[in-house]
Coordinates of C-alpha atoms in Angstrom, one line a residue:
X98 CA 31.5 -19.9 5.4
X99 CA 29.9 -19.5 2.3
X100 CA 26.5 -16.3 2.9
X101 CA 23.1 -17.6 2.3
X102 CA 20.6 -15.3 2.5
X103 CA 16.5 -16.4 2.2
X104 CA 13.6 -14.0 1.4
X105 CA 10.5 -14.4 2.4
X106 CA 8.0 -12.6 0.3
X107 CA 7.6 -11.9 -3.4
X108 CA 6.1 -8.4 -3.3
X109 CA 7.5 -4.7 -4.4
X110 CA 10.0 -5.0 -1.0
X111 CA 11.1 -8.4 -2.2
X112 CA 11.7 -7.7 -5.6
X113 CA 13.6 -4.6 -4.9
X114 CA 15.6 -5.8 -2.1
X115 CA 17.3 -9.0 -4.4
X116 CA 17.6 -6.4 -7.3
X117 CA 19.8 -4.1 -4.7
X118 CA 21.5 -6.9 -3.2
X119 CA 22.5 -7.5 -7.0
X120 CA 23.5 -3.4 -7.6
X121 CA 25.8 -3.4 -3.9
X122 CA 27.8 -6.7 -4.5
X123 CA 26.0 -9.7 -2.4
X124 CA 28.6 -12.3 -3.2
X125 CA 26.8 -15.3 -1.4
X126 CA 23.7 -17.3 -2.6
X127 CA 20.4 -15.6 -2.3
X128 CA 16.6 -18.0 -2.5
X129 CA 13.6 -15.8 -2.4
X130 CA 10.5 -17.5 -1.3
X131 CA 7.2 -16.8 -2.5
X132 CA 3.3 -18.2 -2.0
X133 CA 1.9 -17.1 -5.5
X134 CA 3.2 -18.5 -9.0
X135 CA 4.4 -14.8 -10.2
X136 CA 7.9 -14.0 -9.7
X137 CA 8.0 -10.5 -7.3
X138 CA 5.2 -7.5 -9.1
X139 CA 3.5 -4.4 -8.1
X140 CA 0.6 -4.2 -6.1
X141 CA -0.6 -0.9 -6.7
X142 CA -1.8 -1.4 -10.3
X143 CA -3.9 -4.3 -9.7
X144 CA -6.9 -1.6 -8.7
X145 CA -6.1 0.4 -11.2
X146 CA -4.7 -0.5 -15.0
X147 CA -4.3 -3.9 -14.4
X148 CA -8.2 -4.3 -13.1
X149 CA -9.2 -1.9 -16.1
X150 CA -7.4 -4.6 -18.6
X151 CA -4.8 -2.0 -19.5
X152 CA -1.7 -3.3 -19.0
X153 CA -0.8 -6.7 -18.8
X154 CA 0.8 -8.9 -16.1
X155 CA 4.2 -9.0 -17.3
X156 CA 4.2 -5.3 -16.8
X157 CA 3.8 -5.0 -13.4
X158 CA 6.8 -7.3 -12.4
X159 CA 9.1 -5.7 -10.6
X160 CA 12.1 -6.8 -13.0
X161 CA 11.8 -9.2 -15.6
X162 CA 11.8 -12.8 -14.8
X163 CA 15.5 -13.3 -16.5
X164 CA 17.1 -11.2 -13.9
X165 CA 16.5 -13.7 -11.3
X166 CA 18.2 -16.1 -13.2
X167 CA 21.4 -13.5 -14.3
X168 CA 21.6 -12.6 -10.9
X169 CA 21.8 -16.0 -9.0
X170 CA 18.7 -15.7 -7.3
X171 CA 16.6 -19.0 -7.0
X172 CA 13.2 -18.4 -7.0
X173 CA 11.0 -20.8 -5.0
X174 CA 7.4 -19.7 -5.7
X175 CA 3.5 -21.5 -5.0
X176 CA 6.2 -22.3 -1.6
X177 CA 4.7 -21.0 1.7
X178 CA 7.6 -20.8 4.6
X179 CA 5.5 -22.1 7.6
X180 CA 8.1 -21.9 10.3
X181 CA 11.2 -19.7 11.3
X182 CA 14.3 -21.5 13.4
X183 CA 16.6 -19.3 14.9
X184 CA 18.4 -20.9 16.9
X185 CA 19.0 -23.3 13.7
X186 CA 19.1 -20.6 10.9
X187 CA 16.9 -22.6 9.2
X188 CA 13.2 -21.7 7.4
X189 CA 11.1 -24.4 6.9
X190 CA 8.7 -24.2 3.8
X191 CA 5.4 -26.2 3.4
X192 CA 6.2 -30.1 2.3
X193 CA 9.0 -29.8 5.7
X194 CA 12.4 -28.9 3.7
X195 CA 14.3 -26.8 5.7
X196 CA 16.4 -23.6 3.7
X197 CA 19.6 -22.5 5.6
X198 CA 20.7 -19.3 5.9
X199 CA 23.4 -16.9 7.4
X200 CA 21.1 -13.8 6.9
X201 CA 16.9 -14.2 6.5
X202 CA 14.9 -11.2 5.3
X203 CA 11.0 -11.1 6.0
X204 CA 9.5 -9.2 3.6
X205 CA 6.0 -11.0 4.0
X206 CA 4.0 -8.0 3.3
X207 CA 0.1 -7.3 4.3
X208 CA -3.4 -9.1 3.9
X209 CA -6.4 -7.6 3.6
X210 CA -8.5 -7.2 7.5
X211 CA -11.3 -9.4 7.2
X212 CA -14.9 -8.4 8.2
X213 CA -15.9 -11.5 10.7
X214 CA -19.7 -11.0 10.0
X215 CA -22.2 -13.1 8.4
X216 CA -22.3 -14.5 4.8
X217 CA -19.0 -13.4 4.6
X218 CA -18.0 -17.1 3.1
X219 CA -21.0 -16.8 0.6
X220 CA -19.9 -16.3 -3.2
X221 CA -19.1 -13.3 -4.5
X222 CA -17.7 -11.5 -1.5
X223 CA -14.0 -11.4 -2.3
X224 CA -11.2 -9.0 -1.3
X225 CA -8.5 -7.6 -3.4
X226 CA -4.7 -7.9 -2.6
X227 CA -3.2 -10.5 -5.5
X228 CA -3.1 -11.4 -9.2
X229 CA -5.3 -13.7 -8.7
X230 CA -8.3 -11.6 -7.0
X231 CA -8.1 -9.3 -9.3
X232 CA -8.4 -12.0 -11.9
X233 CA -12.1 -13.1 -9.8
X234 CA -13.2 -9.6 -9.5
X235 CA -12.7 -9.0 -13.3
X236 CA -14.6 -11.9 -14.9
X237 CA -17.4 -10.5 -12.8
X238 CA -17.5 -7.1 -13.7
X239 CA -20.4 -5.8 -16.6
X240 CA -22.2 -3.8 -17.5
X241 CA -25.3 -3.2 -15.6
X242 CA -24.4 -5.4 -12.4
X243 CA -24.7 -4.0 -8.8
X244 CA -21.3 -3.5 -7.4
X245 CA -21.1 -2.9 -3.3
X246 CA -17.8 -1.7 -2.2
X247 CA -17.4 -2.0 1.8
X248 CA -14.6 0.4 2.5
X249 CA -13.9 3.8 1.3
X250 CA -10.4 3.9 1.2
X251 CA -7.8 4.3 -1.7
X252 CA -8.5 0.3 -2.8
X253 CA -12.4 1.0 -2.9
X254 CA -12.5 4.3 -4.3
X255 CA -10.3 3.1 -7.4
X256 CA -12.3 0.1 -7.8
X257 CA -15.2 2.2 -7.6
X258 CA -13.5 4.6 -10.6
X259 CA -12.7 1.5 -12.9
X260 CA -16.5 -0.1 -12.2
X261 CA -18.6 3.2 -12.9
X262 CA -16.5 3.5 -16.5
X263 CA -17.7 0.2 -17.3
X264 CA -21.4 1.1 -16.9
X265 CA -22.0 -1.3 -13.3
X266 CA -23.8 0.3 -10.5
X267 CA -21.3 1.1 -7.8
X268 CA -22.3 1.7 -4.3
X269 CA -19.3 2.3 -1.8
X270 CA -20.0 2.0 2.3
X271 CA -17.7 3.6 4.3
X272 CA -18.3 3.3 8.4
X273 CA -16.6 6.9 8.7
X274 CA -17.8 10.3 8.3
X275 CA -15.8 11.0 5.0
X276 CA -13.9 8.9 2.6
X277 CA -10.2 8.4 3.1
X278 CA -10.3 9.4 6.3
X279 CA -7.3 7.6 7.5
X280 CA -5.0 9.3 4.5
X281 CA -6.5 12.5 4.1
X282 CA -7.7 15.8 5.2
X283 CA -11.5 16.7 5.1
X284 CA -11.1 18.8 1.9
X285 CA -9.9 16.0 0.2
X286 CA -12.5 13.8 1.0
X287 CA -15.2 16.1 0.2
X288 CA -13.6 16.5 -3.3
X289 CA -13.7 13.1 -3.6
X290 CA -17.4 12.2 -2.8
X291 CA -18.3 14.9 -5.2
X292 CA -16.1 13.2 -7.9
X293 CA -17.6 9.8 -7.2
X294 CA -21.2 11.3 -7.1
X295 CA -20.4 13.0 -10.7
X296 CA -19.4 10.0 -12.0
X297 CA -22.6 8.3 -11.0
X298 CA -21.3 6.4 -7.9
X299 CA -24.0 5.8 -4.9
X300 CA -21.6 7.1 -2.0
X301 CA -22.9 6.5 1.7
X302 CA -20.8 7.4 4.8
X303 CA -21.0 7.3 8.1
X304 CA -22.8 3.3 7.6
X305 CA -21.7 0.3 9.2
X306 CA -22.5 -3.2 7.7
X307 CA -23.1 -5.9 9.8
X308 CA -23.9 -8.6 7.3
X309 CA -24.1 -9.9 4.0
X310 CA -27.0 -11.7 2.8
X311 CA -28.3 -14.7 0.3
X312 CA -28.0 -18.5 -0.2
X313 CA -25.1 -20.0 -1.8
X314 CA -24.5 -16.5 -3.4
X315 CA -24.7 -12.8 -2.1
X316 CA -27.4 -10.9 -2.5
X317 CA -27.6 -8.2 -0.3
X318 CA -25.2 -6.0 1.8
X319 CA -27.2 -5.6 5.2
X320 CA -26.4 -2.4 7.4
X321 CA -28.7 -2.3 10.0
X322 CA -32.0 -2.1 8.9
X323 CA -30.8 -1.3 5.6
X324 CA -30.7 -3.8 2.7
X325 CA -27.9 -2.8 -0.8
X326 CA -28.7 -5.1 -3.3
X327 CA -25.2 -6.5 -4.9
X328 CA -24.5 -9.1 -7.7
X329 CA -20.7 -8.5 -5.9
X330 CA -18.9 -7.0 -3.2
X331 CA -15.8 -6.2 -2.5
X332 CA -14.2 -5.2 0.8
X333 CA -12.0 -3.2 1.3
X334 CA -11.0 -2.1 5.0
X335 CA -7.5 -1.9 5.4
X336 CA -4.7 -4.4 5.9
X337 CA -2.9 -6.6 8.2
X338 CA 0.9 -7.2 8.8
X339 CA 1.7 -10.6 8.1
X340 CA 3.6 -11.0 11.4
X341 CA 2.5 -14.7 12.3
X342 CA 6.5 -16.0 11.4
X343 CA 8.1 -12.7 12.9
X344 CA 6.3 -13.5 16.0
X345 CA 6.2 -17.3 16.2
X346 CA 9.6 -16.8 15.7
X347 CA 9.8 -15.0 19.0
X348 CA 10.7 -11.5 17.5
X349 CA 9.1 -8.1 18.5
X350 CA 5.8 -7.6 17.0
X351 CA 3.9 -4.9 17.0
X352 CA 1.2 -3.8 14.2
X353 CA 4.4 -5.2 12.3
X354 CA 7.2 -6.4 13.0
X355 CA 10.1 -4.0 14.8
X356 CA 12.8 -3.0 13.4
X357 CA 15.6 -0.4 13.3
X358 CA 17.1 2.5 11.2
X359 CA 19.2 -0.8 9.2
X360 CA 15.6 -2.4 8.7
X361 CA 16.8 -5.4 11.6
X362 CA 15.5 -7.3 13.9
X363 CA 16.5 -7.7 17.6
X364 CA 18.3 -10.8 15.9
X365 CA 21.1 -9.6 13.8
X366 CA 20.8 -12.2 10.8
X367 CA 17.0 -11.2 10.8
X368 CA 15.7 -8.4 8.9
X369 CA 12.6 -7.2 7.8
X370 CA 11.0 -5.0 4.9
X371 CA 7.9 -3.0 3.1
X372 CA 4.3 -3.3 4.8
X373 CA 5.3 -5.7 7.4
X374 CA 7.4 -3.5 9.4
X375 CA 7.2 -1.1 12.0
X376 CA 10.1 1.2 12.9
X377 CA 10.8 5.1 14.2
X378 CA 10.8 7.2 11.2
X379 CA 13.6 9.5 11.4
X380 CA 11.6 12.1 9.6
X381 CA 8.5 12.2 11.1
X382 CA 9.7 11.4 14.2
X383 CA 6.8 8.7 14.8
X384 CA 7.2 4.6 15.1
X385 CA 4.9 3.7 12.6
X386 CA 3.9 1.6 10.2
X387 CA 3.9 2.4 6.7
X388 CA 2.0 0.9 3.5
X389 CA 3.1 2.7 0.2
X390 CA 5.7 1.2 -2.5
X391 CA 8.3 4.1 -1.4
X392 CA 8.6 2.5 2.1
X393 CA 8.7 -0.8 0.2
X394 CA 11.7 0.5 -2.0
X395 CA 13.4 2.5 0.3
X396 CA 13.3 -0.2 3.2
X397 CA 14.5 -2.6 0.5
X398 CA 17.6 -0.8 -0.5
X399 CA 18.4 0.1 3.4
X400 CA 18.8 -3.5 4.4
X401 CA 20.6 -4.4 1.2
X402 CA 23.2 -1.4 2.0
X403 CA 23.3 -2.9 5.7
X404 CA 24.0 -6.3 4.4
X405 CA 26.5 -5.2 2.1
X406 CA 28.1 -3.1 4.4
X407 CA 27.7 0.2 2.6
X408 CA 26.2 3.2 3.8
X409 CA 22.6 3.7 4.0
X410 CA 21.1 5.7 1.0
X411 CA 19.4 9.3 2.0
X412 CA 15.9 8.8 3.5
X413 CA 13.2 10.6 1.3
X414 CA 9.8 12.6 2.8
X415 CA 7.3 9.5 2.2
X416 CA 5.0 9.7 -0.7
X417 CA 1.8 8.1 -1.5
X418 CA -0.7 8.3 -4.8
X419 CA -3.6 7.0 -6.3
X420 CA -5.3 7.4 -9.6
X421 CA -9.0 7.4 -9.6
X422 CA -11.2 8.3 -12.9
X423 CA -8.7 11.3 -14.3
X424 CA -7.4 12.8 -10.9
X425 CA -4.0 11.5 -9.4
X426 CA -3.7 12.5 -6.0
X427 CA 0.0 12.8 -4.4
X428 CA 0.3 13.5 -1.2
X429 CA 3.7 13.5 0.9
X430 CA 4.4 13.5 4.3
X431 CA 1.6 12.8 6.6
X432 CA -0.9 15.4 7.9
X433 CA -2.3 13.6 11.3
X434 CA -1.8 16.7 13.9
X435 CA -2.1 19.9 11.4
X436 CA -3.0 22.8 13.1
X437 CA -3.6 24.9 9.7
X438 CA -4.8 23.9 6.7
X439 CA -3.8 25.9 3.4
X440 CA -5.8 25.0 0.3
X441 CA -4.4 26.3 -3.5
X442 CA -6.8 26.7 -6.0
X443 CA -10.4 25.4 -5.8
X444 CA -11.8 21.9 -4.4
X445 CA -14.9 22.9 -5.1
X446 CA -15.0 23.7 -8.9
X447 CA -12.8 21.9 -11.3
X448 CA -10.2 18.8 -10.8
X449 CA -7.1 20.4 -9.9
X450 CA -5.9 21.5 -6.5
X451 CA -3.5 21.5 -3.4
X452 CA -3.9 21.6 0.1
X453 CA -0.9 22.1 2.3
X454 CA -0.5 21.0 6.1
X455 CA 1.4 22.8 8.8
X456 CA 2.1 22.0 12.6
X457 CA 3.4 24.9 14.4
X458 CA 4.2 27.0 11.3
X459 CA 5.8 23.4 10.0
X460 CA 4.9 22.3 6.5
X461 CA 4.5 18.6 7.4
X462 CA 2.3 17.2 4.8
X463 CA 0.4 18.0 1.1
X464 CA -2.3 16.5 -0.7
X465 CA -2.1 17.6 -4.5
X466 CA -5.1 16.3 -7.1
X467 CA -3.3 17.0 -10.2
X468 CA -0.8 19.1 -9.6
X469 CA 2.4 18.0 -9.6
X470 CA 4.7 21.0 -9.1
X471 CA 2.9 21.1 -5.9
X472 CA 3.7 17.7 -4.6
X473 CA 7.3 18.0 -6.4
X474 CA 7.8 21.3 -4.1
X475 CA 6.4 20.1 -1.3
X476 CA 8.4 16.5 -0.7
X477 CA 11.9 18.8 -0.3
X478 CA 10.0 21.7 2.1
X479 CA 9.0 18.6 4.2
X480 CA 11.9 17.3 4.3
X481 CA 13.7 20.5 5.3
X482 CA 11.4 21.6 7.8
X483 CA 10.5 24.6 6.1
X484 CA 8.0 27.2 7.3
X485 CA 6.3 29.0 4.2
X486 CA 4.5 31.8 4.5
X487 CA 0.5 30.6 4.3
X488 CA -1.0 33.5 2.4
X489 CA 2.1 33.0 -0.4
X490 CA 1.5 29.3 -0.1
X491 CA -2.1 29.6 -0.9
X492 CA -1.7 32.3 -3.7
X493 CA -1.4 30.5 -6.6
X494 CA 0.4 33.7 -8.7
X495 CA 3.2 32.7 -6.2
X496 CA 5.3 30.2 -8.0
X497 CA 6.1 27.0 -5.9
X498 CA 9.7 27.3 -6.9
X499 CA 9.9 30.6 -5.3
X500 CA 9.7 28.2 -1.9
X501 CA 12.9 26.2 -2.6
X502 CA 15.1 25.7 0.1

């Protein structure tokens, strides 16, 4: 029997997956199915360059449209896959066309969490995930105009860096006590608030909003008793698996769909990949979910090796970024559960620092804000275990290659 093998999802994981599927030999016919009219592109610039108007669309595409069609893939995009039949190996796709397949990969990605509170249907609350928010958020951004950002995470902050360079007044919300909280280590986040107060953003922690005000269009951001005046807001609060196929179709769900070390299912001809999964990490020795572009990738090229029966390619330490005003962070590994926290060079003075976390003597996890050789060093220690010695790892006359294991 001839293979057929169906994607669903045109994100970084898809994208990556058909181009590896290409790379290890897939011999059988491969349809990748996709809800927006782009062929498969990268997320992480849309809050960054792509929002700024410095690169273009057909740069973020994960490979050029011409490589579907040289590599056999058929492309079904503006196509949403509504239903999963197992039993049937079929997918059925909005209109009620059923695709076969032998093998199905989910790779349906994340959506942004919603905030259920009032006025959150009134214009000019919007969310940020595709092309095409990105596309609403930027016809509305100038100079002058009240910008509220609900959310203080890696989307809101970069937002918040692009807005303030074009002159709008940027107030970002965040319910916690510090910004980033979920990603990184309270140095960090103090950094950062005092980077987004120099650069003129109005930062509030520790708030929780519990409405959004106006008539047909916002007006207001309501926290309590408090009233933000905003021309827009944008929210930004963290995202959701898209598991509503996995689980309808009566697979293991949970905060994303489960899988194995081979990226599969509990049903062998299902697999899934990128933001949408959950899995034990053979590093960090936690079953988690992960949201970063090297999962994506690395995920992607693991089920293409397990489809093509080849050997899995080496797991790396996972690594995460962003790119806010002049500072890229890059951090590696993941710090929840440090005992000790080592800082290199100042936070507090200047742009340009590392702080590395250990667990029991462990290095398990770095945060670097420009400072690559830092990050470089640190993604092998990680992944070797090692145990540094703190005062060398903090002395910054120590060179980080004298740590290579």
């Amino acid at each position: 029997m001839n293979e057929s093998l169906v994607i669903i999802g045109a994100g970084h994981a898809a994208g990556q997956l058909a181009a590896s599927l290409a790379q290890d030999g897939f011999k059988g016919a491969v349809t990748l199915v996709g809800e927006e009219p782009h062929p498969p592109y990268q997320r992480p610039p849309l809050s960054k360059k792509f929002l700024a108007g410095e690169v273009t669309l057909d740069r973020l595409y994960v490979r050029p449209p011409a490589f579907y069609d040289k590599s056999g893939v058929r492309l079904m995009l503006d196509t949403r896959a509504v239903a999963i039949d197992r039993s049937a190996r079929t997918v059925v796709i909005d209109g009620g066309a059923a695709l076969p397949y032998t093998t199905l990969v989910l790779a349906t990605g994340s959506r942004p969490r919603a905030l259920p509170l009032a006025g959150n249907d009134l214009d000019g609350v919007l969310y940020l995930r595709t092309v095409q928010d990105v596309q609403a958020i930027r016809a509305r951004l100038a100079a002058g105009r009240r910008l509220v950002i609900v959310g203080g995470g890696y989307i809101g902050l970069e937002l918040a860096a692009v807005a303030a360079r074009q002159k709008l007044q940027v107030t970002v919300l965040e319910q916690a006590p510090r910004l980033m909280a979920r990603g990184v280590g309270p140095i960090v986040s103090g950094f950062y608030e005092r980077l987004h107060r120099e650069e003129g953003v109005n930062v509030i922690t520790g708030t929780a909003v519990s409405g959004f005000a106006g008539d047909d269009r916002v007006t207001h951001v309501v926290c309590g008793e408090a009233r933000h005046e905003a021309d827009l807001v944008v929210v930004g609060v963290g995202a959701a698996p898209n598991v509503e196929l996995a689980r309808d179709a009566g697979l293991a769900v949970e905060d994303g769909i489960v899988v194995d070390a081979q990226c599969r299912t509990a049903d062998p001809a299902v697999y899934a990949v990128g933001d949408c999964t959950r899995r034990l990490h053979p590093m960090l020795d936690q079953n988690l979910r992960l949201e970063s572009v090297h999962n994506a990738l690395e995920q992607a090229k693991i089920a293409a090796a397990s489809i093509c029966g080849r050997p899995p390619p080496a797991m790396e330490t996972p690594w995460f970024w962003s790119d806010q005003y002049d500072v890229k962070l890059q951090m590696a590994g993941l710090s929840g559960g440090h005992d000790t926290a080592i800082v290199r060079g100042s936070p507090d003075s200047g742009r340009s620092f590392a702080v590395f976390y250990l667990r029991d003597g462990v290095l398990i996890a770095v945060d670097a804000v420009n400072r690559m050789p830092e990050f470089m060093a640190s993604k092998a220690l990680i992944a070797a275990r090692a145990r540094p010695d703190p005062s060398r790892l903090g002395d910054e006359r120590v060179a980080m290659k004298a740590f290579a294991v």
